[in-house]
Amino acid sequence: MTKQIIHTADAPQAIGTYSQAVRVSGGDTVYLSGQIGLDPVSMQMANGIEAQIQQVFSNLKAVAAASGGSLNDIAKLNIFLTDLDNFALVNEIMASHFAQPYPARAAVGVKSLPRGALVEMDGVMVLQ
């Protein structure tokens, strides 16, 4: 297996021991690391759940583009929420960023996320 590390300044820099994304085995599959609502320039958290969800999708979009793809290439999306009452809002905002067919998805309630984030998402992208 070969690994290509993906990095873009258009998404927040890694704040731990991970890469923004990793493309493996011939370049068709890309694993997108979890993104929270950090602004990539200021490295400050967006204010409120709606702004954080939008920022997460912007960050994922930037990493997907740096990998040679788009959000519509995501085959599996994982969503982590500190309050599952925000699930409907995630669905509403997600519909504005994705076209059908939608990716497979999981949404999980968690106690806390890094930097006090209210939402985090990661995914697996398959390039055509």
XYZ file of N, CA, C and O in Angstrom:
512
model
N 0.839 -1.173 0.000
C 0.000 0.000 0.000
C 0.889 1.243 0.000
O 1.838 1.336 0.766
N 0.542 2.180 -0.859
C 1.231 3.455 -0.862
C 0.320 4.515 -0.253
O -0.903 4.435 -0.362
N 0.928 5.504 0.397
C 0.165 6.580 1.017
C 0.688 7.915 0.511
O 1.898 8.139 0.484
N -0.241 8.787 0.114
C 0.098 10.160 -0.243
C -0.599 11.068 0.759
O -1.814 10.998 0.926
N 0.159 11.912 1.423
C -0.388 12.820 2.420
C -0.948 14.047 1.708
O -0.288 14.642 0.861
N -2.165 14.431 2.063
C -2.824 15.593 1.476
C -2.776 16.730 2.490
O -3.065 16.539 3.674
N -2.431 17.920 2.002
C -2.349 19.096 2.871
C -2.795 20.321 2.080
O -2.408 20.495 0.929
N -3.617 21.161 2.692
C -4.016 22.430 2.093
C -4.083 23.507 3.166
O -4.507 23.238 4.296
N -3.698 24.706 2.798
C -3.814 25.851 3.698
C -5.250 26.358 3.765
O -5.570 27.210 4.587
N -6.133 25.830 2.896
C -7.531 26.248 2.859
C -8.393 25.555 3.905
O -9.601 25.783 3.957
N -7.794 24.693 4.698
C -8.472 24.035 5.821
C -7.546 24.177 7.028
O -6.339 24.383 6.870
N -8.094 24.079 8.236
C -7.245 24.235 9.428
C -6.086 23.241 9.440
O -6.231 22.093 9.028
N -4.959 23.729 9.920
C -3.794 22.863 10.071
C -4.081 21.820 11.139
O -4.841 22.074 12.071
N -3.477 20.666 11.006
C -3.654 19.604 11.995
C -3.240 20.113 13.371
O -2.209 20.761 13.513
N -4.073 19.811 14.361
C -3.746 20.221 15.729
C -3.372 19.011 16.572
O -3.541 19.001 17.776
N -2.866 17.994 15.895
C -2.447 16.772 16.565
C -1.570 15.953 15.637
O -1.068 16.445 14.625
N -1.422 14.708 15.971
C -0.563 13.816 15.201
C -1.366 13.121 14.106
O -1.624 11.922 14.167
N -1.798 13.901 13.119
C -2.556 13.361 11.995
C -2.363 14.238 10.775
O -1.852 15.366 10.873
N -2.778 13.742 9.618
C -2.752 14.482 8.362
C -4.175 14.891 8.014
O -5.132 14.244 8.432
N -4.328 15.944 7.224
C -5.664 16.370 6.822
C -6.375 15.265 6.036
O -7.577 15.083 6.168
N -5.624 14.562 5.213
C -6.175 13.445 4.451
C -5.024 12.570 3.985
O -3.878 13.019 3.891
N -5.357 11.315 3.653
C -4.374 10.370 3.131
C -5.010 9.637 1.954
O -6.098 9.070 2.091
N -4.335 9.681 0.808
C -4.764 8.932 -0.379
C -3.959 7.638 -0.407
O -2.757 7.647 -0.197
N -4.638 6.518 -0.658
C -3.951 5.218 -0.606
C -4.154 4.404 -1.871
O -5.078 4.633 -2.645
N -3.254 3.430 -2.040
C -3.316 2.369 -3.051
C -3.795 2.827 -4.419
O -4.933 2.606 -4.808
N -2.905 3.482 -5.128
C -3.211 3.850 -6.494
C -3.987 5.148 -6.617
O -4.285 5.588 -7.716
N -4.362 5.771 -5.510
C -4.968 7.084 -5.547
C -6.465 7.160 -5.643
O -7.020 8.241 -5.797
N -7.193 6.035 -5.577
C -8.642 6.085 -5.719
C -9.376 6.350 -4.415
O -10.478 6.881 -4.426
N -8.804 5.992 -3.287
C -9.467 6.146 -1.992
C -8.716 7.177 -1.159
O -7.501 7.113 -1.034
N -9.479 8.123 -0.600
C -8.910 9.170 0.238
C -9.656 9.165 1.569
O -10.885 9.217 1.595
N -8.905 9.095 2.647
C -9.473 9.142 3.993
C -9.324 10.572 4.505
O -8.209 11.073 4.638
N -10.462 11.226 4.758
C -10.479 12.607 5.230
C -10.525 12.624 6.751
O -11.435 12.044 7.353
N -9.556 13.282 7.371
C -9.547 13.390 8.825
C -10.707 14.243 9.300
O -11.275 15.035 8.547
N -11.032 14.097 10.579
C -12.117 14.862 11.165
C -11.865 16.356 11.071
O -10.745 16.818 11.298
N -12.915 17.076 10.718
C -12.848 18.530 10.653
C -13.843 19.097 11.654
O -14.975 18.613 11.757
N -13.404 20.105 12.388
C -14.280 20.839 13.283
C -14.437 22.244 12.711
O -13.865 22.560 11.670
N -15.192 23.091 13.370
C -15.524 24.396 12.834
C -14.468 25.467 13.009
O -14.790 26.617 13.305
N -13.206 25.114 12.805
C -12.116 26.093 12.901
C -11.952 26.828 11.578
O -11.927 26.216 10.515
N -11.815 28.136 11.664
C -11.479 28.938 10.499
C -10.012 28.680 10.169
O -9.155 28.761 11.061
N -9.670 28.352 8.907
C -8.283 27.999 8.588
C -7.295 29.164 8.700
O -6.103 28.932 8.859
N -7.771 30.399 8.639
C -6.878 31.544 8.732
C -6.640 31.931 10.182
O -5.496 32.017 10.636
N -7.711 32.127 10.934
C -7.574 32.581 12.318
C -7.362 31.436 13.306
O -6.918 31.660 14.428
N -7.716 30.213 12.887
C -7.695 29.033 13.760
C -8.592 29.239 14.976
O -8.393 28.648 16.029
N -9.636 30.055 14.809
C -10.638 30.268 15.840
C -11.907 29.503 15.469
O -12.230 29.353 14.282
N -12.627 29.049 16.482
C -13.857 28.303 16.279
C -14.973 29.245 15.837
O -15.122 30.335 16.390
N -15.741 28.814 14.847
C -16.921 29.568 14.433
C -17.901 29.619 15.596
O -17.953 28.705 16.423
N -18.693 30.684 15.655
C -19.630 30.882 16.759
C -20.970 30.232 16.468
O -21.617 30.580 15.476
N -21.379 29.299 17.315
C -22.693 28.676 17.191
C -22.699 27.462 16.291
O -21.827 27.267 15.446
N -23.715 26.635 16.471
C -23.791 25.361 15.763
C -23.938 25.541 14.259
O -23.282 24.854 13.479
N -24.787 26.455 13.804
C -24.979 26.617 12.363
C -23.683 27.056 11.678
O -23.294 26.492 10.654
N -22.992 28.034 12.256
C -21.729 28.498 11.690
C -20.675 27.388 11.717
O -19.883 27.254 10.775
N -20.675 26.579 12.774
C -19.704 25.483 12.842
C -19.984 24.421 11.780
O -19.059 23.913 11.149
N -21.247 24.098 11.577
C -21.586 23.105 10.542
C -21.134 23.618 9.179
O -20.508 22.875 8.402
N -21.437 24.878 8.874
C -21.023 25.452 7.583
C -19.501 25.423 7.448
O -18.977 25.074 6.380
N -18.782 25.765 8.516
C -17.322 25.777 8.460
C -16.769 24.372 8.282
O -15.808 24.172 7.542
N -17.379 23.396 8.933
C -16.933 22.006 8.761
C -17.056 21.595 7.298
O -16.130 21.018 6.723
N -18.196 21.897 6.681
C -18.356 21.548 5.267
C -17.359 22.303 4.394
O -16.811 21.736 3.441
N -17.074 23.565 4.709
C -16.063 24.315 3.953
C -14.693 23.673 4.097
O -13.946 23.557 3.119
N -14.359 23.255 5.314
C -13.070 22.605 5.547
C -12.978 21.275 4.806
O -11.962 20.967 4.171
N -14.032 20.470 4.883
C -14.038 19.192 4.152
C -13.925 19.432 2.652
O -13.202 18.710 1.949
N -14.629 20.431 2.160
C -14.585 20.763 0.726
C -13.163 21.121 0.306
O -12.700 20.691 -0.750
N -12.459 21.909 1.123
C -11.087 22.312 0.806
C -10.146 21.109 0.771
O -9.319 20.985 -0.138
N -10.275 20.213 1.733
C -9.410 19.029 1.762
C -9.762 18.094 0.601
O -8.875 17.526 -0.043
N -11.053 17.949 0.299
C -11.469 17.129 -0.849
C -10.875 17.686 -2.135
O -10.345 16.937 -2.965
N -10.930 19.007 -2.307
C -10.376 19.636 -3.517
C -8.866 19.433 -3.594
O -8.329 19.141 -4.673
N -8.172 19.568 -2.464
C -6.720 19.340 -2.448
C -6.376 17.899 -2.788
O -5.272 17.607 -3.249
N -7.340 17.003 -2.593
C -7.150 15.581 -2.900
C -7.531 15.251 -4.335
O -7.419 14.112 -4.754
N -8.062 16.237 -5.062
C -8.473 16.008 -6.438
C -9.936 15.642 -6.583
O -10.350 15.119 -7.614
N -10.737 15.907 -5.564
C -12.145 15.528 -5.617
C -13.045 16.641 -5.124
O -12.658 17.815 -5.072
N -14.250 16.250 -4.753
C -15.242 17.194 -4.237
C -16.070 16.485 -3.175
O -15.943 15.269 -2.976
N -16.948 17.243 -2.527
C -17.818 16.625 -1.530
C -18.640 15.494 -2.129
O -18.929 14.506 -1.453
N -18.998 15.605 -3.392
C -19.811 14.561 -4.026
C -19.042 13.260 -4.268
O -19.642 12.257 -4.643
N -17.728 13.271 -4.031
C -16.937 12.044 -4.121
C -16.873 11.312 -2.786
O -16.298 10.231 -2.697
N -17.450 11.895 -1.735
C -17.445 11.238 -0.425
C -18.429 10.068 -0.459
O -19.610 10.244 -0.744
N -17.909 8.880 -0.194
C -18.736 7.668 -0.179
C -19.303 7.405 1.214
O -20.375 6.826 1.350
N -18.585 7.830 2.256
C -18.997 7.597 3.642
C -18.662 8.831 4.453
O -17.534 9.311 4.426
N -19.668 9.358 5.154
C -19.497 10.534 5.995
C -19.892 10.174 7.416
O -20.940 9.572 7.640
N -19.045 10.525 8.360
C -19.338 10.321 9.778
C -19.513 11.680 10.427
O -18.689 12.575 10.236
N -20.585 11.831 11.195
C -20.909 13.084 11.856
C -20.956 12.831 13.359
O -21.601 11.883 13.812
N -20.286 13.682 14.114
C -20.259 13.585 15.567
C -20.830 14.888 16.120
O -20.341 15.968 15.788
N -21.867 14.779 16.932
C -22.556 15.939 17.495
C -22.571 15.869 19.017
O -22.844 14.797 19.576
N -22.321 16.993 19.661
C -22.420 17.016 21.113
C -23.873 17.148 21.562
O -24.166 16.943 22.733
N -24.775 17.468 20.634
C -26.207 17.569 20.940
C -26.993 17.053 19.733
O -27.048 17.721 18.696
N -27.585 15.876 19.861
C -28.319 15.282 18.737
C -29.572 16.067 18.360
O -30.156 15.825 17.308
N -29.959 17.053 19.164
C -31.057 17.935 18.765
C -30.678 18.766 17.536
O -31.544 19.332 16.878
N -29.392 18.832 17.209
C -28.920 19.577 16.034
C -28.885 18.726 14.761
O -28.456 19.204 13.715
N -29.359 17.496 14.850
C -29.320 16.575 13.706
C -30.107 17.112 12.510
O -29.649 17.046 11.370
N -31.299 17.672 12.738
C -32.118 18.199 11.639
C -31.400 19.361 10.951
O -31.453 19.489 9.711
N -30.721 20.195 11.715
C -29.973 21.308 11.134
C -28.821 20.798 10.271
O -28.565 21.328 9.184
N -28.138 19.748 10.727
C -27.080 19.134 9.916
C -27.665 18.654 8.592
O -27.091 18.902 7.524
N -28.807 17.974 8.641
C -29.442 17.494 7.406
C -29.757 18.643 6.462
O -29.523 18.552 5.252
N -30.319 19.717 7.002
C -30.700 20.879 6.188
C -29.478 21.490 5.502
O -29.496 21.755 4.298
N -28.421 21.705 6.267
C -27.214 22.315 5.712
C -26.509 21.347 4.769
O -26.021 21.750 3.703
N -26.482 20.071 5.111
C -25.846 19.077 4.249
C -26.490 19.045 2.867
O -25.799 18.908 1.850
N -27.805 19.208 2.813
C -28.524 19.180 1.532
C -28.062 20.296 0.597
O -28.154 20.156 -0.627
N -27.524 21.386 1.158
C -27.043 22.468 0.310
C -25.609 22.246 -0.179
O -25.133 22.986 -1.036
N -24.936 21.247 0.345
C -23.546 20.974 -0.033
C -23.370 19.691 -0.851
O -22.300 19.480 -1.416
N -24.376 18.818 -0.863
C -24.269 17.537 -1.543
C -25.392 17.389 -2.559
O -26.468 17.948 -2.383
N -25.111 16.616 -3.607
C -26.135 16.252 -4.581
C -26.362 14.748 -4.477
O -25.497 14.004 -4.020
N -27.533 14.308 -4.893
C -27.814 12.869 -4.886
C -26.982 12.186 -5.956
O -26.690 12.798 -6.973
N -26.570 10.968 -5.751
C -26.842 10.135 -4.580
C -25.968 10.571 -3.399
O -24.790 10.852 -3.552
N -26.589 10.652 -2.233
C -25.890 11.070 -1.027
C -24.968 9.958 -0.534
O -25.185 8.779 -0.815
N -23.937 10.331 0.248
C -23.041 9.298 0.775
C -23.724 8.471 1.863
O -24.717 8.904 2.458
N -23.178 7.303 2.114
C -23.568 6.562 3.317
C -23.141 7.438 4.487
O -22.192 8.220 4.388
N -23.862 7.310 5.620
C -23.585 8.250 6.699
C -23.912 7.645 8.056
O -24.796 6.812 8.190
N -23.177 8.097 9.054
C -23.486 7.807 10.452
C -23.511 9.132 11.188
O -22.758 10.048 10.859
N -24.397 9.245 12.160
C -24.439 10.417 13.039
C -24.432 9.902 14.470
O -25.277 9.094 14.845
N -23.480 10.371 15.240
C -23.259 9.847 16.575
C -23.253 10.998 17.575
O -22.621 12.034 17.336
N -23.936 10.801 18.687
C -23.882 11.761 19.780
C -22.664 11.476 20.639
O -22.412 10.322 20.991
N -21.904 12.512 20.945
C -20.699 12.370 21.754
C -20.728 13.377 22.904
O -21.418 14.393 22.833
N -19.985 13.078 23.938
C -19.960 13.960 25.109
C -19.230 15.265 24.823
O -19.671 16.338 25.221
N -18.083 15.174 24.151
C -17.305 16.379 23.862
C -16.440 16.149 22.631
O -16.218 15.015 22.221
N -15.958 17.268 22.074
C -15.099 17.246 20.894
C -13.919 18.187 21.135
O -13.983 19.066 22.005
N -12.843 18.048 20.337
C -11.686 18.917 20.517
C -12.045 20.401 20.430
O -12.922 20.794 19.653
N -11.360 21.208 21.229
C -11.490 22.670 21.227
C -12.903 23.153 21.532
O -13.281 24.259 21.162
N -13.723 22.317 22.160
C -15.079 22.712 22.499
C -16.027 22.735 21.308
O -17.104 23.327 21.381
N -15.644 22.068 20.220
C -16.482 22.038 19.012
C -17.830 21.392 19.316
O -17.943 20.534 20.195
N -18.837 21.803 18.570
C -20.179 21.242 18.697
C -20.432 20.151 17.666
O -21.356 19.355 17.822
N -19.598 20.106 16.615
C -19.755 19.130 15.532
C -18.392 18.813 14.943
O -17.506 19.675 14.897
N -18.224 17.579 14.514
C -17.028 17.147 13.786
C -17.477 16.160 12.725
O -18.435 15.403 12.932
N -16.815 16.186 11.578
C -17.118 15.233 10.504
C -15.838 14.728 9.882
O -14.855 15.466 9.765
N -15.842 13.447 9.505
C -14.771 12.869 8.722
C -15.406 12.028 7.629
O -16.625 11.861 7.607
N -14.601 11.539 6.717
C -15.201 10.754 5.645
C -14.192 9.976 4.835
O -12.969 10.103 5.025
N -14.736 9.176 3.947
C -13.946 8.413 2.984
C -14.404 8.826 1.588
O -15.609 8.776 1.283
N -13.465 9.241 0.789
C -13.759 9.709 -0.556
C -13.209 8.710 -1.569
O -12.091 8.202 -1.406
N -13.983 8.421 -2.609
C -13.541 7.549 -3.683
C -13.523 8.384 -4.966
O -14.564 8.884 -5.392
N -12.350 8.528 -5.535
C -12.194 9.346 -6.735
C -12.498 8.530 -7.984
O -12.154 7.352 -8.054
N -13.106 9.178 -8.939
C -13.468 8.512 -10.203
C -12.264 8.441 -11.116
O -11.484 9.335 -11.209
